[in-house]
Coordinates of C-alpha atoms (C1' of nucleotides) in Angstrom, one line a residue:
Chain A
X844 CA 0.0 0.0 0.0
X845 CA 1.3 3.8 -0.4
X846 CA 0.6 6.5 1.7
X847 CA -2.6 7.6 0.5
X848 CA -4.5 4.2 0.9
X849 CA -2.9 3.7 4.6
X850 CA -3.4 7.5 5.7
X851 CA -7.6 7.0 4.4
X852 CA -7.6 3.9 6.4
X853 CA -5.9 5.0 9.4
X854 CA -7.7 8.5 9.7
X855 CA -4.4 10.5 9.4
X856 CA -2.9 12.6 7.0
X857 CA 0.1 11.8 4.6
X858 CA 1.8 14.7 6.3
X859 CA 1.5 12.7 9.6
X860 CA 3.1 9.6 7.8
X861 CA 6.0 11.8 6.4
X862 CA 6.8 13.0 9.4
X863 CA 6.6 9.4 11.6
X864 CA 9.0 8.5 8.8
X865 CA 11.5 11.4 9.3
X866 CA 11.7 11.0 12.8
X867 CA 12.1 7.2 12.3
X868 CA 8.9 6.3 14.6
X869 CA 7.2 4.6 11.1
X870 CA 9.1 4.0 8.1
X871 CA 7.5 1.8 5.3
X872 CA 8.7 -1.1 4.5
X873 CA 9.9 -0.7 1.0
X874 CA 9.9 1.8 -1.6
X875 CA 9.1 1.7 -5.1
X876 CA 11.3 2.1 -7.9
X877 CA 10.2 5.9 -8.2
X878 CA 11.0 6.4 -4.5
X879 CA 7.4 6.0 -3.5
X880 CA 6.6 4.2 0.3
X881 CA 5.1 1.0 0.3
X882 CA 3.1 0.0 3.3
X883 CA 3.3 -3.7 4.7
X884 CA 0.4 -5.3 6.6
X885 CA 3.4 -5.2 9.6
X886 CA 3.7 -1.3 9.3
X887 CA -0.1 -1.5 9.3
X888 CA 0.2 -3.2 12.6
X889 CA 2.5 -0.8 14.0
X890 CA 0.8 2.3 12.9
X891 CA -2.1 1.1 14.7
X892 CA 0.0 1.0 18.1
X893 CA 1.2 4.1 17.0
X894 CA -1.9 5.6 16.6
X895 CA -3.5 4.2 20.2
X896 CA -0.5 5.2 22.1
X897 CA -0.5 8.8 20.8
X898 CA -4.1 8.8 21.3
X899 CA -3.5 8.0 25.2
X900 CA -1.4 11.0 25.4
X901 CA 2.1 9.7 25.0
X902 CA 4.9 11.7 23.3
X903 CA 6.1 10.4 19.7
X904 CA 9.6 9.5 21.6
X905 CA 7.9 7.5 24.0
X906 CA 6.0 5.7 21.5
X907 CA 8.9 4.6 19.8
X908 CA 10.7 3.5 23.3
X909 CA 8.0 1.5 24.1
X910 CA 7.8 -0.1 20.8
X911 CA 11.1 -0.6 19.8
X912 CA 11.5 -2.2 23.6
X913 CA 13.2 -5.6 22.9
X914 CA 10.6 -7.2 24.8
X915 CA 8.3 -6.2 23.3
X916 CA 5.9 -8.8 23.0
X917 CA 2.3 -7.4 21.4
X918 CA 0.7 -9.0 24.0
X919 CA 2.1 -6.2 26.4
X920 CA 1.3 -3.6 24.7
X921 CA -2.2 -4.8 24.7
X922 CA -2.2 -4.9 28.1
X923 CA -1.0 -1.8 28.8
X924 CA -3.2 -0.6 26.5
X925 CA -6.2 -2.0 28.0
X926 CA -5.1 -0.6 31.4
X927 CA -4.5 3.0 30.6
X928 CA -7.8 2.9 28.2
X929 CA -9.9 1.8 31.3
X930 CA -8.1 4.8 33.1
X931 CA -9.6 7.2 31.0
X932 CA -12.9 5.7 30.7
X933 CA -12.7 6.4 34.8
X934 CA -11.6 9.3 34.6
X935 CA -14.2 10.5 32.0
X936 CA -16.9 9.0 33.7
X937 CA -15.5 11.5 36.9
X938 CA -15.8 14.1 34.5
X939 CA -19.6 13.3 33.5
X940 CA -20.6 13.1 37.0
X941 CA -18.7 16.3 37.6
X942 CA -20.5 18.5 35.5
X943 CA -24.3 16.6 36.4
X944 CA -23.2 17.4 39.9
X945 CA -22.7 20.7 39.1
X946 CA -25.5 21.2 36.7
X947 CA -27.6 19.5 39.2
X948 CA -26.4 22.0 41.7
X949 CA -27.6 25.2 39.8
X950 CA -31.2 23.9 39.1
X951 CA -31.5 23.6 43.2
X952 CA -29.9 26.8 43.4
X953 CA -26.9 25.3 45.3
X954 CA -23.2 26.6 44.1
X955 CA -20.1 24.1 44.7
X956 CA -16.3 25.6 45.6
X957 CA -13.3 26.0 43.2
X958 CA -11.7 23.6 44.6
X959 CA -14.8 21.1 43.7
X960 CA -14.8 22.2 40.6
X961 CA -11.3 22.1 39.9
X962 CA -10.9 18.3 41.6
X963 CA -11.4 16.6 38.7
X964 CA -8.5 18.0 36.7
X965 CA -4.7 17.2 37.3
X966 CA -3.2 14.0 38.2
X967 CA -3.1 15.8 41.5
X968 CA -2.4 13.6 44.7
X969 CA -5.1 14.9 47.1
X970 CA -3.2 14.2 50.4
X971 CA 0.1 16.0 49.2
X972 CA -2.1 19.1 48.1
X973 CA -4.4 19.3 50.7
X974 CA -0.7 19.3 53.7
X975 CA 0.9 21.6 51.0
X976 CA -1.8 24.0 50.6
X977 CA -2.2 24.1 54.3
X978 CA 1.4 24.7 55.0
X979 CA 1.9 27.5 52.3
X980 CA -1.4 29.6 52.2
X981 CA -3.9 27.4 54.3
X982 CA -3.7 30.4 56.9
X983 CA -2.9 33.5 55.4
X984 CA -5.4 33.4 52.6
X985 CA -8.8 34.4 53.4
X986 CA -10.6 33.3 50.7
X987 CA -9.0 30.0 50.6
X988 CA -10.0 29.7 54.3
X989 CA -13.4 30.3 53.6
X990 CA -13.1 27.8 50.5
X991 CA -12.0 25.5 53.2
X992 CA -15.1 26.2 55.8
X993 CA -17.4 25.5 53.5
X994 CA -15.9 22.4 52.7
X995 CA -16.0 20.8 56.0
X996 CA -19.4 21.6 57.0
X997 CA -21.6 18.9 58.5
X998 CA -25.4 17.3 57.1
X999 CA -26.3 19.3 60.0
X1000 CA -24.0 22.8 59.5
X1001 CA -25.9 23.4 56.1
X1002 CA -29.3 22.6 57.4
X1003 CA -28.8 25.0 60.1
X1004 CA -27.1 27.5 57.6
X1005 CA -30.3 27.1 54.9
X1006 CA -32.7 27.4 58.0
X1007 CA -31.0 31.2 58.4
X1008 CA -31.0 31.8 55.0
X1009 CA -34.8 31.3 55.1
X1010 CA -35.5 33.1 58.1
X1011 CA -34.1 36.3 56.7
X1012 CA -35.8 35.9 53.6
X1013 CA -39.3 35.2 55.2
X1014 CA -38.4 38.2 57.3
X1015 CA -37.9 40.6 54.3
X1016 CA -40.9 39.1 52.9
X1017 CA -43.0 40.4 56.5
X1018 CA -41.1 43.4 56.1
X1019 CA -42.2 44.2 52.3
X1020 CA -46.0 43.1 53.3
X1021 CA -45.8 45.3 56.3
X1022 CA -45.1 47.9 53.9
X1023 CA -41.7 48.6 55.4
X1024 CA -40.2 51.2 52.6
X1025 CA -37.3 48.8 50.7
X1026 CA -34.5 51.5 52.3
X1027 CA -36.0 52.0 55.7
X1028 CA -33.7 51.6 58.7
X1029 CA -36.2 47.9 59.2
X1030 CA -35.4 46.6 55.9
X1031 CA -31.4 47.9 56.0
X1032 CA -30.8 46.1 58.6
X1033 CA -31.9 42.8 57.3
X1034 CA -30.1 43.2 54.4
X1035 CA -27.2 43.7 56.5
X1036 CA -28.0 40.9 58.6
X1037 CA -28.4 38.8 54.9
X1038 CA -24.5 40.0 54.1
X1039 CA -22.9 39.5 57.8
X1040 CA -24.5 35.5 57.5
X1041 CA -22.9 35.1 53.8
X1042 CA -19.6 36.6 55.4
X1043 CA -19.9 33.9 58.6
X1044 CA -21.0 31.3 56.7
X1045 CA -19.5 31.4 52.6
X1046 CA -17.1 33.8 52.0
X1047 CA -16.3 38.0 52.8
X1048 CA -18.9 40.1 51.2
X1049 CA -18.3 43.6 51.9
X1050 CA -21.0 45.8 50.6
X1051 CA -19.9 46.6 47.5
X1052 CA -19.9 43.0 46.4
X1053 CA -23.5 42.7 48.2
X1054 CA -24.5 45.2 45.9
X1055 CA -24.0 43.0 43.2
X1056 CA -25.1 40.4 44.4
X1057 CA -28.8 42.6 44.9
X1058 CA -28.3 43.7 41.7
X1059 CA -28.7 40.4 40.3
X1060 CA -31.4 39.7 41.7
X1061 CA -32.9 41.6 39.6
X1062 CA -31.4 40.9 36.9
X1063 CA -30.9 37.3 36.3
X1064 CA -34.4 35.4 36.4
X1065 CA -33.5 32.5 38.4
X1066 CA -32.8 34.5 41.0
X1067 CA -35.4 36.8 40.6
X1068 CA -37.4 33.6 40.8
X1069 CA -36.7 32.0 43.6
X1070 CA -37.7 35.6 45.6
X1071 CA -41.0 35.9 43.4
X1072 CA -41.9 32.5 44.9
X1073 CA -42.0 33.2 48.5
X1074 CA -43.6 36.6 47.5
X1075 CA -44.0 38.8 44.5
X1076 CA -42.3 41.7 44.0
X1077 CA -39.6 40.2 46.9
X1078 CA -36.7 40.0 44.5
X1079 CA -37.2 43.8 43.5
X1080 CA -37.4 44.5 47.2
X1081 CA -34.4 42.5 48.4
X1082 CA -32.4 43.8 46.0
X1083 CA -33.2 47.3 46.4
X1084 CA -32.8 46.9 50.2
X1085 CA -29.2 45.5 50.0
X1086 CA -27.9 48.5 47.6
X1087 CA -29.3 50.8 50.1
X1088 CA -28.2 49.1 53.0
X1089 CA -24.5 48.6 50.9
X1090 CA -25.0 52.7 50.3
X1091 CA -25.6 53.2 53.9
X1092 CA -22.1 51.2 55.1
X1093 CA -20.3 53.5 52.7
Chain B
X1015 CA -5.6 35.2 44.6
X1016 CA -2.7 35.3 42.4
X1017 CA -0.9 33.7 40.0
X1018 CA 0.4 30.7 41.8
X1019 CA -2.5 29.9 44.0
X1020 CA -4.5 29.6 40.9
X1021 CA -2.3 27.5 39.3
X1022 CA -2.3 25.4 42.3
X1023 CA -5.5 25.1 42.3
X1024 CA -6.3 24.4 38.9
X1025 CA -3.8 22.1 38.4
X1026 CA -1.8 24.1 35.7
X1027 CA 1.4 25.9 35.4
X1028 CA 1.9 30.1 36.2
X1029 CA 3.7 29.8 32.3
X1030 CA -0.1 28.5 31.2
X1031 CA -1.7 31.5 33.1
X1032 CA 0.3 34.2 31.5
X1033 CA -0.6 32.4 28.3
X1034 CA -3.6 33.0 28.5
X1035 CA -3.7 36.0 30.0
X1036 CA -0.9 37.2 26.7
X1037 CA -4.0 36.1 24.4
X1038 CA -6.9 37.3 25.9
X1039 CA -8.3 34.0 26.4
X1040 CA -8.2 34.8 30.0
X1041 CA -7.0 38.0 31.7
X1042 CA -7.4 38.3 35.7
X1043 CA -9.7 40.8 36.6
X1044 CA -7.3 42.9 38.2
X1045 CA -3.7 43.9 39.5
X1046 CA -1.9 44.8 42.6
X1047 CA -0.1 48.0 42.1
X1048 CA 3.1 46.5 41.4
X1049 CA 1.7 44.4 38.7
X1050 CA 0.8 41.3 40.3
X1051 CA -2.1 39.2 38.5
X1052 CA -5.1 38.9 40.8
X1053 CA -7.4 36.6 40.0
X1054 CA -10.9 36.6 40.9
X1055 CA -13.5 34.2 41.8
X1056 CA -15.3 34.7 38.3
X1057 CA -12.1 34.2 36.5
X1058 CA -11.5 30.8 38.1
X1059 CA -15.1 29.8 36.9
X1060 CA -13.8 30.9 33.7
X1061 CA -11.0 29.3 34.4
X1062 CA -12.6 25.8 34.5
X1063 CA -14.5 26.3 31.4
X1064 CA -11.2 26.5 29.6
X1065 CA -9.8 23.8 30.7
X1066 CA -12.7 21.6 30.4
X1067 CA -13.1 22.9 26.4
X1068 CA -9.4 23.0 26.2
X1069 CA -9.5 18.8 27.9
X1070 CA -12.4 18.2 25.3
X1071 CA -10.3 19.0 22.2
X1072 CA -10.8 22.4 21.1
X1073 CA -8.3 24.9 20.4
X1074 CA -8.1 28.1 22.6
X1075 CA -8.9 30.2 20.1
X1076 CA -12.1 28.1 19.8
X1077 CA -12.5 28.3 23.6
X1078 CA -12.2 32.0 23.5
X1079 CA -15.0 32.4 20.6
X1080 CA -17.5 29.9 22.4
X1081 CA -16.9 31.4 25.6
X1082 CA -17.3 34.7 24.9
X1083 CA -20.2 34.4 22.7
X1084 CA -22.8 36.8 23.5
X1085 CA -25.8 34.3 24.0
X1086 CA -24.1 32.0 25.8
X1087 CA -25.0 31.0 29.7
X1088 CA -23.3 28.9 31.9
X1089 CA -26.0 26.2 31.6
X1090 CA -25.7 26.1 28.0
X1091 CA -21.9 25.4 28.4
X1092 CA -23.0 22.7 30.8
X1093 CA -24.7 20.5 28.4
X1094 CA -22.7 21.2 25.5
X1095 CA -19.7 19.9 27.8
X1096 CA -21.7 17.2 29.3
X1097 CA -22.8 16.1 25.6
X1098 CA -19.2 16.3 24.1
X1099 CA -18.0 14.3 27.5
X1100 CA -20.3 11.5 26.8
X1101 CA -19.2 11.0 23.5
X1102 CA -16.1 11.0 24.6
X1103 CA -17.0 8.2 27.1
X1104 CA -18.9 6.2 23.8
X1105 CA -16.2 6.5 22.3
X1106 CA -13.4 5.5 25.2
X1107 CA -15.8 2.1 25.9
X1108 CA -15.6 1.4 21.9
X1109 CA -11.6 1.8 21.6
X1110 CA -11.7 -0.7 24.8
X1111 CA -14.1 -2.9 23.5
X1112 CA -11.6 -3.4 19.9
X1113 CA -8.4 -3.5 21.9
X1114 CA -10.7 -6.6 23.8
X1115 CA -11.7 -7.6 20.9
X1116 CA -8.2 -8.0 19.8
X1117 CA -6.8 -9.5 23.0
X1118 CA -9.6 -12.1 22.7
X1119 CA -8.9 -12.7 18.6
X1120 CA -5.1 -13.2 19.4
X1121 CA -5.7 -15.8 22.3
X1122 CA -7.7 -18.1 19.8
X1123 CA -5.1 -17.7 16.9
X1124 CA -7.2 -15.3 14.8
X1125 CA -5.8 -11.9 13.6
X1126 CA -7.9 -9.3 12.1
X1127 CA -8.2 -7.4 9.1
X1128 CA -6.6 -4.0 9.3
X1129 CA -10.2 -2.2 8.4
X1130 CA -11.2 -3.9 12.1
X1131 CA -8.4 -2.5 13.5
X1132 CA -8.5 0.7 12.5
X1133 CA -12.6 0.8 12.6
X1134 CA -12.4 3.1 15.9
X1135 CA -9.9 5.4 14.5
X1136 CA -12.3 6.2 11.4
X1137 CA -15.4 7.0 13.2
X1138 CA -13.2 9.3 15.6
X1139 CA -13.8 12.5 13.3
X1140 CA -17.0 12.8 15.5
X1141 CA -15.8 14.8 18.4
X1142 CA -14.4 17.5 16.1
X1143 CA -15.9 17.3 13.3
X1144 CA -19.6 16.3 14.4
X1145 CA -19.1 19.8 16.8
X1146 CA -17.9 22.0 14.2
X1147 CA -20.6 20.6 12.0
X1148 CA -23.1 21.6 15.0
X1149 CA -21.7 25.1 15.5
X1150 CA -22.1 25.8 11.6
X1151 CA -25.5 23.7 11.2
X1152 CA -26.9 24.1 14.4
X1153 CA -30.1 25.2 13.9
X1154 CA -31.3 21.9 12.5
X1155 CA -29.8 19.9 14.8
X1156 CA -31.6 18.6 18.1
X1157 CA -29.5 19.1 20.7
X1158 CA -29.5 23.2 19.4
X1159 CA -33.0 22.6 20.1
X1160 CA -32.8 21.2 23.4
X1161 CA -29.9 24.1 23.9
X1162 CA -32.2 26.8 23.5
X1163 CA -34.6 25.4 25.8
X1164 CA -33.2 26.6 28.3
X1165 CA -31.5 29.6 27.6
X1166 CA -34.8 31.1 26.4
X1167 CA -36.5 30.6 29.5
X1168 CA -38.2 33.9 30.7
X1169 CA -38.6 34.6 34.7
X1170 CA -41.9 33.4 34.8
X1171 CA -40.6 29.8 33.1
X1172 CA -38.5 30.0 35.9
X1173 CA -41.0 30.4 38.4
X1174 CA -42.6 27.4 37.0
X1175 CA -39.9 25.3 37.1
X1176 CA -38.7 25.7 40.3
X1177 CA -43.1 25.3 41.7
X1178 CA -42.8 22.2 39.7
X1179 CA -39.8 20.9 42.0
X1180 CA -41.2 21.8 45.3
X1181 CA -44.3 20.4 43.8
X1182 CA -42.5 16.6 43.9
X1183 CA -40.0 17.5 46.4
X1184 CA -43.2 17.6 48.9
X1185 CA -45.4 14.7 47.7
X1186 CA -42.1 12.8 48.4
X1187 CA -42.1 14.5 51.9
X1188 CA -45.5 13.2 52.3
X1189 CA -45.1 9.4 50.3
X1190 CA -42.5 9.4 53.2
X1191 CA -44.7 10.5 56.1
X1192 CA -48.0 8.2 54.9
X1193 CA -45.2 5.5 55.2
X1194 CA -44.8 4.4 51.9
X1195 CA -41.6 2.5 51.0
X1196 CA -38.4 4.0 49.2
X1197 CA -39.7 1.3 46.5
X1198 CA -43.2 1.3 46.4
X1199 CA -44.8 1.9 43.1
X1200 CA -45.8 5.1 44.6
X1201 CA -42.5 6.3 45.2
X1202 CA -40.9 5.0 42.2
X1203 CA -43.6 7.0 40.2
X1204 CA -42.3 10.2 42.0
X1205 CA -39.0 9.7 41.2
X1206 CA -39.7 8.8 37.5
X1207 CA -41.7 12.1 37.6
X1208 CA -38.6 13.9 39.0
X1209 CA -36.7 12.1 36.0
X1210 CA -38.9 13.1 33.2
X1211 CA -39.5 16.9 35.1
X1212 CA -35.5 17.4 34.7
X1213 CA -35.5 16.0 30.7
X1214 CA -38.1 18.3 30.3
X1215 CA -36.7 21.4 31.6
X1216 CA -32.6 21.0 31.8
X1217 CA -31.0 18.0 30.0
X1218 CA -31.9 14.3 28.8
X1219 CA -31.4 12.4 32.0
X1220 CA -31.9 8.3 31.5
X1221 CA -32.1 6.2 34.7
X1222 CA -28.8 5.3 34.9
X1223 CA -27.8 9.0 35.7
X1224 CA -30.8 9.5 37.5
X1225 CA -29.3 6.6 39.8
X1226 CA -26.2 8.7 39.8
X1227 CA -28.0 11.6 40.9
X1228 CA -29.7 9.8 43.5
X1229 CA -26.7 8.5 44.8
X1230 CA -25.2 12.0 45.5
X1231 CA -28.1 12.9 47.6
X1232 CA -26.7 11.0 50.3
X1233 CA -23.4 11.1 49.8
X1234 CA -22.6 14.9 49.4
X1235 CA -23.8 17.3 52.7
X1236 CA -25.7 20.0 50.8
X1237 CA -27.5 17.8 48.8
X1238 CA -29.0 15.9 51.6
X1239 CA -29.5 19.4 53.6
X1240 CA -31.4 20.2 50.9
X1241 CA -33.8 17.9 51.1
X1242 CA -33.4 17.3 55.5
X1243 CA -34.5 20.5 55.5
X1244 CA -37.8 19.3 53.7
X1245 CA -38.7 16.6 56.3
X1246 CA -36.0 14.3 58.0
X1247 CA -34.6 11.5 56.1
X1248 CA -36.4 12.3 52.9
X1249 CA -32.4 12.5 51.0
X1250 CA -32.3 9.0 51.8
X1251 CA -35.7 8.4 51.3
X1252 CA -35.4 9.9 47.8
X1253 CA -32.5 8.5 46.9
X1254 CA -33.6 5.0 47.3
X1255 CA -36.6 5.7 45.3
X1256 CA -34.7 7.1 42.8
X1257 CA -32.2 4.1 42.6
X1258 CA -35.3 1.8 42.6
X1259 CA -36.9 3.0 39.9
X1260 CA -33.7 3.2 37.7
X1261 CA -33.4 -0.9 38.1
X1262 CA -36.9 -0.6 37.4
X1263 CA -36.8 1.2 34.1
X1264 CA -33.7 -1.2 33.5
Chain C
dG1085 C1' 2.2 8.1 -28.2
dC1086 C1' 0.5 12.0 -25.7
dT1087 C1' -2.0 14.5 -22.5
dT1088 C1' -4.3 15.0 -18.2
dG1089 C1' -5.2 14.7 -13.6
dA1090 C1' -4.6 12.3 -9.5
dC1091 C1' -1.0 10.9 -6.6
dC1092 C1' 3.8 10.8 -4.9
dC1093 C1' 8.4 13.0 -3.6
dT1094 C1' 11.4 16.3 -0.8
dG1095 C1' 12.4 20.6 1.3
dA1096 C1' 11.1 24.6 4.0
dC1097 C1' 8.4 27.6 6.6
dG1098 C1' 4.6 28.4 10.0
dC1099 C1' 1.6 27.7 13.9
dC1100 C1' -0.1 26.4 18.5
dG1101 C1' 0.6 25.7 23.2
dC1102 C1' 3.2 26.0 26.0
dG1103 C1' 8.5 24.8 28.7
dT1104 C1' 12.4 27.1 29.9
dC1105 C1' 15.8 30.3 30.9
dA1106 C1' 17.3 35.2 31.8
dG1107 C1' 17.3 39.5 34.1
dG1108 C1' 15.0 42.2 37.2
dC1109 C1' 11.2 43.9 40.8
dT1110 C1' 8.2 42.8 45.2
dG1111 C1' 6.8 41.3 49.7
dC1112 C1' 7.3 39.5 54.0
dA1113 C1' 9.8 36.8 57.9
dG1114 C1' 13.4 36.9 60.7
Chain D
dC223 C1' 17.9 45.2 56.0
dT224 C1' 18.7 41.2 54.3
dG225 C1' 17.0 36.8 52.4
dC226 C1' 14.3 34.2 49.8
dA227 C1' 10.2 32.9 47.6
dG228 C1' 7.2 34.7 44.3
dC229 C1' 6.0 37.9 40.6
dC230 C1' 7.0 40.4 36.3
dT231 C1' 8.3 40.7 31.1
dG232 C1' 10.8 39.3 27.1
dA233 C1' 12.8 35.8 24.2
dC234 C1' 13.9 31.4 22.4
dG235 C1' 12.8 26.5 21.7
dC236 C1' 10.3 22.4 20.8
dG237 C1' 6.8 18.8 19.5
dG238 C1' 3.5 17.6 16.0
dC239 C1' 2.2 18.4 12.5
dG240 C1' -0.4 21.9 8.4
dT241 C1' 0.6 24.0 4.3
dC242 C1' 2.7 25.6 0.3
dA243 C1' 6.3 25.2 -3.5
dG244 C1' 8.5 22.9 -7.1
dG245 C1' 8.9 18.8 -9.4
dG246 C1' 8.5 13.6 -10.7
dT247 C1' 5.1 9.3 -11.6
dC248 C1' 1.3 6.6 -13.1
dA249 C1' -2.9 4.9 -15.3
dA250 C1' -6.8 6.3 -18.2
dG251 C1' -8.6 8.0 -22.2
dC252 C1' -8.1 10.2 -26.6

DNA sequence: GCTTGACCCTGACGCCGCGTCAGGCTGCAG
DNA sequence: CTGCAGCCTGACGCGGCGTCAGGGTCAAGC
């Protein structure tokens, strides 16, 4: 076979097969007469552990190493193969559930940490991160304190902390039916209250950023919703009470 | 935080950071006053989104355009990436199944044609191709359909949505209090109700990731405060129900 | 026998996504 | 105030090809 009939079978380019046969990693066979490369069913064979290798990640040199291993019985590779394949079917998978977990986590309005988020990446080795975060910024850095507090909260920590949450927000709603004005001193002060628990319990919120926060309650609809449901007009109100109260600490 | 906490914490290099900050494909939100990148929490969420694109095959210049494409929410990027993931996964489980397949053909003396070898390699212009194809042709496609489901939904959709999951979130709570089993047909109706209810309105969830869901419910703190909060032990209750009638749809 | 168009050859340059110095400033701990 | 870890900005290099350019080869059809 010459290049064009292998590269359509394989799925790769002549280029590709220039080049493996420049840097030695693939060179055909035979050649023709006119210099052209003539393919073997045992280059085939080889292009196709080629091709899986690279396709697990390893560098060109590598490939060759491992292939040009004198003990290199096929039956090895395939194992190897089969081992490192069923790595990144596991580590895929972890990658699905990953994102459900986090889409899953929007639609009930809960939002994960960074470092949730970010687990799944990187061969990282929990244990040695988790001591060399600690030792290096584990104190000094606020907001990866607060990354950590949230992380090590009980079943019973975020029932307790969603039970506050809704006490303050069925407060604002008796405040808005009592027709407390949205920047009186009554409805300030919850918002304020609403900004010191996010502070205890998530991460610092000064008011500016609690200002944005209200702001989007306004502005993005899921928000807005979950306010509308425990009374309409709440989000408006809320958010309007938190800029004022975020005006009022200056 | 800056440079190197990031890095850390994401799992890449500070070289990869200033990168990406050098093409615009990410640039921290702001700098100390002697120049020091300081990243914020929105630019780690940004963050992520690179790296899962970037982990998914697409260039950064591609990343760049899809993420800063004016109609594009987070959710949307959610089920794109949990779509291309899966076919990643398909196609993981097929290049284990041929490498199988080839283990088993060697241990009975047979060898295989080179078009059976290389079948997994030909089909693999999906992932690419199959997204680019989506991006151009989109609008015919399904999944654009299923994409702009969400992202058109207005407040009061919203509103709907989220009545609709209290709605079975409390005829759960009270299955559970009338003392109905976790896998009673009752139950199991609820939870293939809470199946269908999140096809509907966010992604296409079969029972096997329903069971998947089900199973975080317990096993991560917020989820199950989420629903303690509700009535006691309904996150166990639920998730058994769930699980149940997964084995149930088979 | 001759043309034509598909296919092949060998350079050579380019691009992407960083790794890796080099040379110099910053910040804080002791 | 002195270290030393950490940050900055260039600048060069490299792996794995893509992409011409300039030129030979081969089988088909006239």
């Amino acid at each position: 076979m010459n290049v064009g009939e292998v590269a359509a079978l394989a799925g790769v380019t002549v280029r590709t097969l220039h080049h493996y046969d420049r840097i030695g990693l693939l060179s055909p066979s035979g050649r023709t007469a006119a210099g052209y490369r003539q393919y073997s069913a045992a280059d085939l064979d080889r292009l196709h552990q080629v091709l899986l290798y690279r396709e697990l990640g390893f560098s060109l040199e590598d490939v060759a190493t491992l292939l040009d291993a004198p003990d290199a019985d096929p039956e090895a590779h395939l194992r190897r193969q089969h081992r490192l394949l069923r790595d990144r079917l596991e580590r895929t998978r972890a990658m699905v559930a990953a994102v459900e977990k986090e889409m899953e986590a929007r639609s009930m309005g809960i939002s994960l940490t960074p470092e949730e988020r970010f687990e799944v990446f990187g061969d990282w080795l929990p244990e040695e991160y988790e001591a060399e975060a600690e030792e290096k910024w584990g104190d000094t850095d606020a907001w990866a304190q607060s990354q950590r507090r949230t992380r090590s909260y009980s079943k019973n920590d975020w029932v307790r902390i969603k039970a506050e949450g809704d006490d303050i927000e069925r407060r604002f709603a008796a405040a808005l039916q009592s027709g407390a004005a949205p920047d009186s001193a009554e409805a300030m002060d919850l918002a304020e209250e609403h900004r010191q628990q996010i502070t205890r319990n998530f991460y610092d919120c000064p008011p500016a950023m609690h200002a944005g926060l209200g702001r989007m309650y306004v502005e993005d609809e899921r928000f807005t919703a979950h306010y509308e449901q425990i009374a309409p007009g709440l989000a408006q109100y809320v958010s309007t009470a938190v800029q004022a109260n975020a005006a009022r600490q200056g």
